[in-house]
């Protein structure tokens, strides 16, 4: 099993460009989430999904869109990139049951906006 | 909104010394998870605490969930160079369906 796979690993964009960060998991996890990590800020939740067709906002959703058409995939879209979105982005997934399950993280996407 | 704070932000210790990081939430949590992130890596799950006052141990690591379900701590006894990294706590409010919020993390560095 590959676990959680994120692509690309690195990306440089110009202000105003759009792009999609891909996230796929092969563990049949219902719960998937996107975090951004900035120095000294920890991991901040952008959007999350508890199953196919269901998404919700996290702490810092502005400037990002998500969709969950399948259990396996949870892409994150930047509609019009801004320098403030320069960050490391992590996708995570877990089972969703009566109690919380550990989140499995991808290797991250390092995104720079010029 | 829910906030999860961790202190200290940084800790630099001599190898062999003990290390403790504290996690404090503004709201009551249904559980606490702890993760470790090595430099340049991704967070890796360490443990989950679900009961008030719960204490769990993993070799040199001791995890504690506070009596009021609003704070937690991670204590490492006799640190080793392999302990280097950033330690995060993460929690979820009872009233939140699925939103798991991470603390700001404590970065541990070690002098050999």
GROMACS .gro file of N, CA and C in nm, chain B:
model
  336
  115UNK      N    1  -1.319   3.077   1.829
  115UNK     CA    2  -1.303   2.939   1.786
  115UNK      C    3  -1.210   2.861   1.876
  116UNK      N    4  -1.200   2.736   1.848
  116UNK     CA    5  -1.115   2.650   1.930
  116UNK      C    6  -0.969   2.684   1.908
  117UNK      N    7  -0.894   2.694   2.019
  117UNK     CA    8  -0.752   2.717   2.010
  117UNK      C    9  -0.678   2.614   2.093
  118UNK      N   10  -0.568   2.567   2.038
  118UNK     CA   11  -0.482   2.472   2.109
  118UNK      C   12  -0.342   2.530   2.110
  119UNK      N   13  -0.293   2.562   2.229
  119UNK     CA   14  -0.162   2.624   2.244
  119UNK      C   15  -0.064   2.525   2.302
  120UNK      N   16   0.061   2.536   2.258
  120UNK     CA   17   0.166   2.453   2.313
  120UNK      C   18   0.279   2.540   2.362
  121UNK      N   19   0.337   2.500   2.473
  121UNK     CA   20   0.457   2.565   2.527
  121UNK      C   21   0.557   2.462   2.575
  122UNK      N   22   0.687   2.489   2.562
  122UNK     CA   23   0.742   2.606   2.494
  122UNK      C   24   0.737   2.591   2.342
  123UNK      N   25   0.771   2.695   2.271
  123UNK     CA   26   0.776   2.687   2.125
  123UNK      C   27   0.904   2.615   2.082
  124UNK      N   28   1.013   2.639   2.154
  124UNK     CA   29   1.141   2.575   2.126
  124UNK      C   30   1.201   2.525   2.257
  125UNK      N   31   1.277   2.416   2.249
  125UNK     CA   32   1.351   2.366   2.364
  125UNK      C   33   1.480   2.306   2.314
  126UNK      N   34   1.590   2.352   2.373
  126UNK     CA   35   1.722   2.302   2.336
  126UNK      C   36   1.782   2.238   2.461
  127UNK      N   37   1.810   2.108   2.457
  127UNK     CA   38   1.859   2.039   2.576
  127UNK      C   39   1.986   1.963   2.546
  128UNK      N   40   2.058   1.931   2.652
  128UNK     CA   41   2.175   1.845   2.642
  128UNK      C   42   2.126   1.701   2.635
  129UNK      N   43   2.190   1.620   2.554
  129UNK     CA   44   2.152   1.479   2.546
  129UNK      C   45   2.154   1.418   2.685
  130UNK      N   46   2.049   1.345   2.718
  130UNK     CA   47   2.040   1.286   2.850
  130UNK      C   48   1.949   1.362   2.945
  131UNK      N   49   1.924   1.489   2.914
  131UNK     CA   50   1.832   1.568   2.997
  131UNK      C   51   1.688   1.531   2.962
  132UNK      N   52   1.597   1.566   3.053
  132UNK     CA   53   1.456   1.543   3.029
  132UNK      C   54   1.394   1.659   2.952
  133UNK      N   55   1.278   1.632   2.892
  133UNK     CA   56   1.208   1.733   2.811
  133UNK      C   57   1.058   1.718   2.833
  134UNK      N   58   0.989   1.832   2.846
  134UNK     CA   59   0.844   1.830   2.860
  134UNK      C   60   0.781   1.938   2.773
  135UNK      N   61   0.674   1.904   2.705
  135UNK     CA   62   0.595   2.000   2.630
  135UNK      C   63   0.451   1.994   2.680
  136UNK      N   64   0.387   2.112   2.686
  136UNK     CA   65   0.254   2.122   2.741
  136UNK      C   66   0.156   2.170   2.635
  137UNK      N   67   0.037   2.117   2.640
  137UNK     CA   68  -0.067   2.147   2.542
  137UNK      C   69  -0.190   2.195   2.618
  138UNK      N   70  -0.241   2.311   2.581
  138UNK     CA   71  -0.356   2.368   2.651
  138UNK      C   72  -0.463   2.411   2.551
  139UNK      N   73  -0.586   2.367   2.576
  139UNK     CA   74  -0.698   2.399   2.487
  139UNK      C   75  -0.791   2.500   2.554
  140UNK      N   76  -0.851   2.585   2.473
  140UNK     CA   77  -0.948   2.682   2.523
  140UNK      C   78  -1.084   2.617   2.548
  141UNK      N   79  -1.104   2.496   2.496
  141UNK     CA   80  -1.230   2.426   2.514
  141UNK      C   81  -1.204   2.281   2.558
  142UNK      N   82  -1.304   2.220   2.614
  142UNK     CA   83  -1.292   2.080   2.655
  142UNK      C   84  -1.278   1.990   2.533
  143UNK      N   85  -1.188   1.896   2.542
  143UNK     CA   86  -1.159   1.807   2.429
  143UNK      C   87  -1.211   1.666   2.454
  144UNK      N   88  -1.254   1.601   2.347
  144UNK     CA   89  -1.298   1.462   2.360
  144UNK      C   90  -1.178   1.367   2.363
  145UNK      N   91  -1.068   1.408   2.304
  145UNK     CA   92  -0.946   1.329   2.309
  145UNK      C   93  -0.827   1.414   2.270
  146UNK      N   94  -0.708   1.362   2.291
  146UNK     CA   95  -0.583   1.428   2.252
  146UNK      C   96  -0.499   1.327   2.176
  147UNK      N   97  -0.446   1.371   2.064
  147UNK     CA   98  -0.349   1.290   1.991
  147UNK      C   99  -0.215   1.363   1.992
  148UNK      N  100  -0.106   1.287   1.990
  148UNK     CA  101   0.028   1.345   1.982
  148UNK      C  102   0.098   1.293   1.857
  149UNK      N  103   0.167   1.384   1.789
  149UNK     CA  104   0.240   1.352   1.667
  149UNK      C  105   0.384   1.403   1.679
  150UNK      N  106   0.475   1.338   1.605
  150UNK     CA  107   0.613   1.383   1.596
  150UNK      C  108   0.647   1.406   1.450
  151UNK      N  109   0.714   1.518   1.425
  151UNK     CA  110   0.756   1.550   1.290
  151UNK      C  111   0.907   1.571   1.289
  152UNK      N  112   0.978   1.484   1.219
  152UNK     CA  113   1.123   1.502   1.204
  152UNK      C  114   1.149   1.615   1.107
  153UNK      N  115   1.264   1.681   1.116
  153UNK     CA  116   1.296   1.791   1.023
  153UNK      C  117   1.284   1.746   0.879
  154UNK      N  118   1.206   1.820   0.799
  154UNK     CA  119   1.186   1.788   0.658
  154UNK      C  120   1.086   1.677   0.632
  155UNK      N  121   1.027   1.623   0.738
  155UNK     CA  122   0.934   1.512   0.722
  155UNK      C  123   0.789   1.551   0.745
  156UNK      N  124   0.705   1.450   0.759
  156UNK     CA  125   0.565   1.475   0.784
  156UNK      C  126   0.530   1.426   0.925
  157UNK      N  127   0.420   1.477   0.982
  157UNK     CA  128   0.381   1.434   1.116
  157UNK      C  129   0.349   1.284   1.119
  158UNK      N  130   0.394   1.220   1.227
  158UNK     CA  131   0.370   1.078   1.245
  158UNK      C  132   0.301   1.059   1.380
  159UNK      N  133   0.194   0.982   1.379
  159UNK     CA  134   0.114   0.960   1.499
  159UNK      C  135   0.195   0.887   1.605
  160UNK      N  136   0.184   0.936   1.732
  160UNK     CA  137   0.250   0.870   1.844
  160UNK      C  138   0.150   0.796   1.932
  161UNK      N  139   0.043   0.868   1.976
  161UNK     CA  140  -0.048   0.809   2.073
  161UNK      C  141  -0.176   0.890   2.081
  162UNK      N  142  -0.281   0.829   2.135
  162UNK     CA  143  -0.407   0.897   2.159
  162UNK      C  144  -0.450   0.874   2.304
  163UNK      N  145  -0.498   0.980   2.369
  163UNK     CA  146  -0.551   0.973   2.505
  163UNK      C  147  -0.698   1.012   2.498
  164UNK      N  148  -0.784   0.935   2.567
  164UNK     CA  149  -0.928   0.962   2.557
  164UNK      C  150  -0.995   0.983   2.693
  165UNK      N  151  -0.932   0.942   2.800
  165UNK     CA  152  -0.997   0.950   2.931
  165UNK      C  153  -0.934   1.059   3.016
  166UNK      N  154  -1.017   1.128   3.091
  166UNK     CA  155  -0.969   1.229   3.183
  166UNK      C  156  -0.870   1.167   3.281
  167UNK      N  157  -0.753   1.231   3.297
  167UNK     CA  158  -0.653   1.182   3.389
  167UNK      C  159  -0.570   1.066   3.337
  168UNK      N  160  -0.592   1.028   3.213
  168UNK     CA  161  -0.521   0.912   3.157
  168UNK      C  162  -0.371   0.938   3.144
  169UNK      N  163  -0.291   0.836   3.174
  169UNK     CA  164  -0.146   0.841   3.157
  169UNK      C  165  -0.104   0.718   3.076
  170UNK      N  166  -0.028   0.742   2.970
  170UNK     CA  167   0.025   0.632   2.888
  170UNK      C  168   0.174   0.649   2.871
  171UNK      N  169   0.244   0.535   2.861
  171UNK     CA  170   0.389   0.538   2.843
  171UNK      C  171   0.429   0.461   2.719
  172UNK      N  172   0.529   0.515   2.650
  172UNK     CA  173   0.593   0.447   2.538
  172UNK      C  174   0.743   0.458   2.562
  173UNK      N  175   0.802   0.356   2.621
  173UNK     CA  176   0.945   0.356   2.652
  173UNK      C  177   0.980   0.480   2.735
  174UNK      N  178   1.055   0.574   2.679
  174UNK     CA  179   1.097   0.693   2.754
  174UNK      C  180   0.995   0.808   2.747
  175UNK      N  181   0.886   0.788   2.675
  175UNK     CA  182   0.786   0.893   2.658
  175UNK      C  183   0.666   0.867   2.749
  176UNK      N  184   0.623   0.970   2.822
  176UNK     CA  185   0.505   0.962   2.907
  176UNK      C  186   0.406   1.070   2.865
  177UNK      N  187   0.284   1.028   2.838
  177UNK     CA  188   0.179   1.117   2.793
  177UNK      C  189   0.071   1.124   2.901
  178UNK      N  190   0.017   1.246   2.921
  178UNK     CA  191  -0.084   1.264   3.024
  178UNK      C  192  -0.197   1.351   2.971
  179UNK      N  193  -0.321   1.314   3.005
  179UNK     CA  194  -0.439   1.393   2.969
  179UNK      C  195  -0.494   1.452   3.099
  180UNK      N  196  -0.513   1.581   3.102
  180UNK     CA  197  -0.553   1.649   3.225
  180UNK      C  198  -0.691   1.611   3.274
  181UNK      N  199  -0.714   1.634   3.404
  181UNK     CA  200  -0.840   1.598   3.468
  181UNK      C  201  -0.957   1.671   3.407
  182UNK      N  202  -0.938   1.792   3.360
  182UNK     CA  203  -1.047   1.871   3.303
  182UNK      C  204  -1.061   1.854   3.152
  183UNK      N  205  -0.985   1.764   3.095
  183UNK     CA  206  -0.988   1.738   2.950
  183UNK      C  207  -0.958   1.864   2.868
  184UNK      N  208  -0.874   1.952   2.922
  184UNK     CA  209  -0.839   2.073   2.850
  184UNK      C  210  -0.687   2.087   2.832
  185UNK      N  211  -0.610   1.997   2.892
  185UNK     CA  212  -0.466   2.008   2.876
  185UNK      C  213  -0.402   1.870   2.876
  186UNK      N  214  -0.280   1.869   2.824
  186UNK     CA  215  -0.207   1.744   2.811
  186UNK      C  216  -0.059   1.775   2.815
  187UNK      N  217   0.022   1.673   2.843
  187UNK     CA  218   0.166   1.691   2.842
  187UNK      C  219   0.234   1.568   2.786
  188UNK      N  220   0.353   1.593   2.731
  188UNK     CA  221   0.442   1.486   2.683
  188UNK      C  222   0.576   1.506   2.752
  189UNK      N  223   0.624   1.402   2.820
  189UNK     CA  224   0.751   1.409   2.889
  189UNK      C  225   0.844   1.302   2.833
  190UNK      N  226   0.964   1.344   2.796
  190UNK     CA  227   1.065   1.250   2.749
  190UNK      C  228   1.175   1.243   2.853
  191UNK      N  229   1.204   1.124   2.900
  191UNK     CA  230   1.310   1.102   2.998
  191UNK      C  231   1.440   1.071   2.925
  192UNK      N  232   1.547   1.132   2.970
  192UNK     CA  233   1.681   1.105   2.916
  192UNK      C  234   1.683   1.112   2.763
  193UNK      N  235   1.669   1.231   2.711
  193UNK     CA  236   1.659   1.250   2.566
  193UNK      C  237   1.779   1.191   2.491
  194UNK      N  238   1.749   1.147   2.369
  194UNK     CA  239   1.851   1.097   2.278
  194UNK      C  240   1.843   1.177   2.148
  195UNK      N  241   1.948   1.172   2.068
  195UNK     CA  242   1.950   1.250   1.944
  195UNK      C  243   1.836   1.211   1.850
  196UNK      N  244   1.789   1.090   1.863
  196UNK     CA  245   1.677   1.045   1.779
  196UNK      C  246   1.544   1.111   1.816
  197UNK      N  247   1.541   1.182   1.931
  197UNK     CA  248   1.418   1.250   1.972
  197UNK      C  249   1.401   1.385   1.905
  198UNK      N  250   1.502   1.430   1.831
  198UNK     CA  251   1.496   1.560   1.766
  198UNK      C  252   1.374   1.569   1.673
  199UNK      N  253   1.304   1.681   1.677
  199UNK     CA  254   1.188   1.701   1.591
  199UNK      C  255   1.091   1.797   1.656
  200UNK      N  256   0.976   1.811   1.594
  200UNK     CA  257   0.869   1.895   1.648
  200UNK      C  258   0.756   1.806   1.693
  201UNK      N  259   0.709   1.830   1.815
  201UNK     CA  260   0.603   1.751   1.874
  201UNK      C  261   0.473   1.833   1.874
  202UNK      N  262   0.368   1.775   1.818
  202UNK     CA  263   0.238   1.842   1.809
  202UNK      C  264   0.133   1.765   1.888
  203UNK      N  265   0.047   1.839   1.956
  203UNK     CA  266  -0.074   1.779   2.008
  203UNK      C  267  -0.188   1.817   1.913
  204UNK      N  268  -0.293   1.738   1.914
  204UNK     CA  269  -0.411   1.764   1.830
  204UNK      C  270  -0.534   1.717   1.905
  205UNK      N  271  -0.640   1.797   1.898
  205UNK     CA  272  -0.759   1.761   1.972
  205UNK      C  273  -0.887   1.799   1.900
  206UNK      N  274  -0.995   1.744   1.950
  206UNK     CA  275  -1.126   1.770   1.892
  206UNK      C  276  -1.225   1.800   2.004
  207UNK      N  277  -1.306   1.904   1.983
  207UNK     CA  278  -1.410   1.935   2.080
  207UNK      C  279  -1.520   1.831   2.078
  208UNK      N  280  -1.587   1.811   2.191
  208UNK     CA  281  -1.702   1.722   2.196
  208UNK      C  282  -1.809   1.767   2.096
  209UNK      N  283  -1.825   1.897   2.079
  209UNK     CA  284  -1.933   1.949   1.995
  209UNK      C  285  -1.898   1.952   1.848
  210UNK      N  286  -1.773   1.924   1.815
  210UNK     CA  287  -1.731   1.930   1.675
  210UNK      C  288  -1.739   1.791   1.614
  211UNK      N  289  -1.804   1.781   1.498
  211UNK     CA  290  -1.824   1.649   1.438
  211UNK      C  291  -1.691   1.582   1.406
  212UNK      N  292  -1.605   1.656   1.339
  212UNK     CA  293  -1.483   1.591   1.294
  212UNK      C  294  -1.361   1.681   1.289
  213UNK      N  295  -1.376   1.807   1.328
  213UNK     CA  296  -1.268   1.902   1.309
  213UNK      C  297  -1.158   1.878   1.412
  214UNK      N  298  -1.041   1.835   1.368
  214UNK     CA  299  -0.927   1.809   1.455
  214UNK      C  300  -0.830   1.925   1.441
  215UNK      N  301  -0.803   1.991   1.552
  215UNK     CA  302  -0.719   2.110   1.553
  215UNK      C  303  -0.584   2.077   1.615
  216UNK      N  304  -0.477   2.121   1.547
  216UNK     CA  305  -0.342   2.097   1.595
  216UNK      C  306  -0.291   2.215   1.677
  217UNK      N  307  -0.207   2.185   1.774
  217UNK     CA  308  -0.136   2.288   1.846
  217UNK      C  309  -0.023   2.344   1.762
  218UNK      N  310   0.042   2.446   1.815
  218UNK     CA  311   0.147   2.516   1.741
  218UNK      C  312   0.279   2.440   1.740
  219UNK      N  313   0.291   2.339   1.822
  219UNK     CA  314   0.410   2.254   1.820
  219UNK      C  315   0.522   2.302   1.910
  220UNK      N  316   0.605   2.209   1.955
  220UNK     CA  317   0.728   2.239   2.029
  220UNK      C  318   0.844   2.173   1.955
  221UNK      N  319   0.940   2.257   1.915
  221UNK     CA  320   1.057   2.203   1.844
  221UNK      C  321   1.165   2.169   1.944
  222UNK      N  322   1.209   2.044   1.942
  222UNK     CA  323   1.314   1.996   2.032
  222UNK      C  324   1.444   1.978   1.956
  223UNK      N  325   1.548   2.042   2.004
  223UNK     CA  326   1.682   2.019   1.950
  223UNK      C  327   1.772   1.969   2.064
  224UNK      N  328   1.874   1.892   2.031
  224UNK     CA  329   1.954   1.824   2.133
  224UNK      C  330   2.102   1.841   2.105
  225UNK      N  331   2.178   1.879   2.209
  225UNK     CA  332   2.324   1.889   2.200
  225UNK      C  333   2.381   1.752   2.236
  226UNK      N  334   2.462   1.694   2.145
  226UNK     CA  335   2.517   1.561   2.172
  226UNK      C  336   2.612   1.562   2.291
   0.00000   0.00000   0.00000
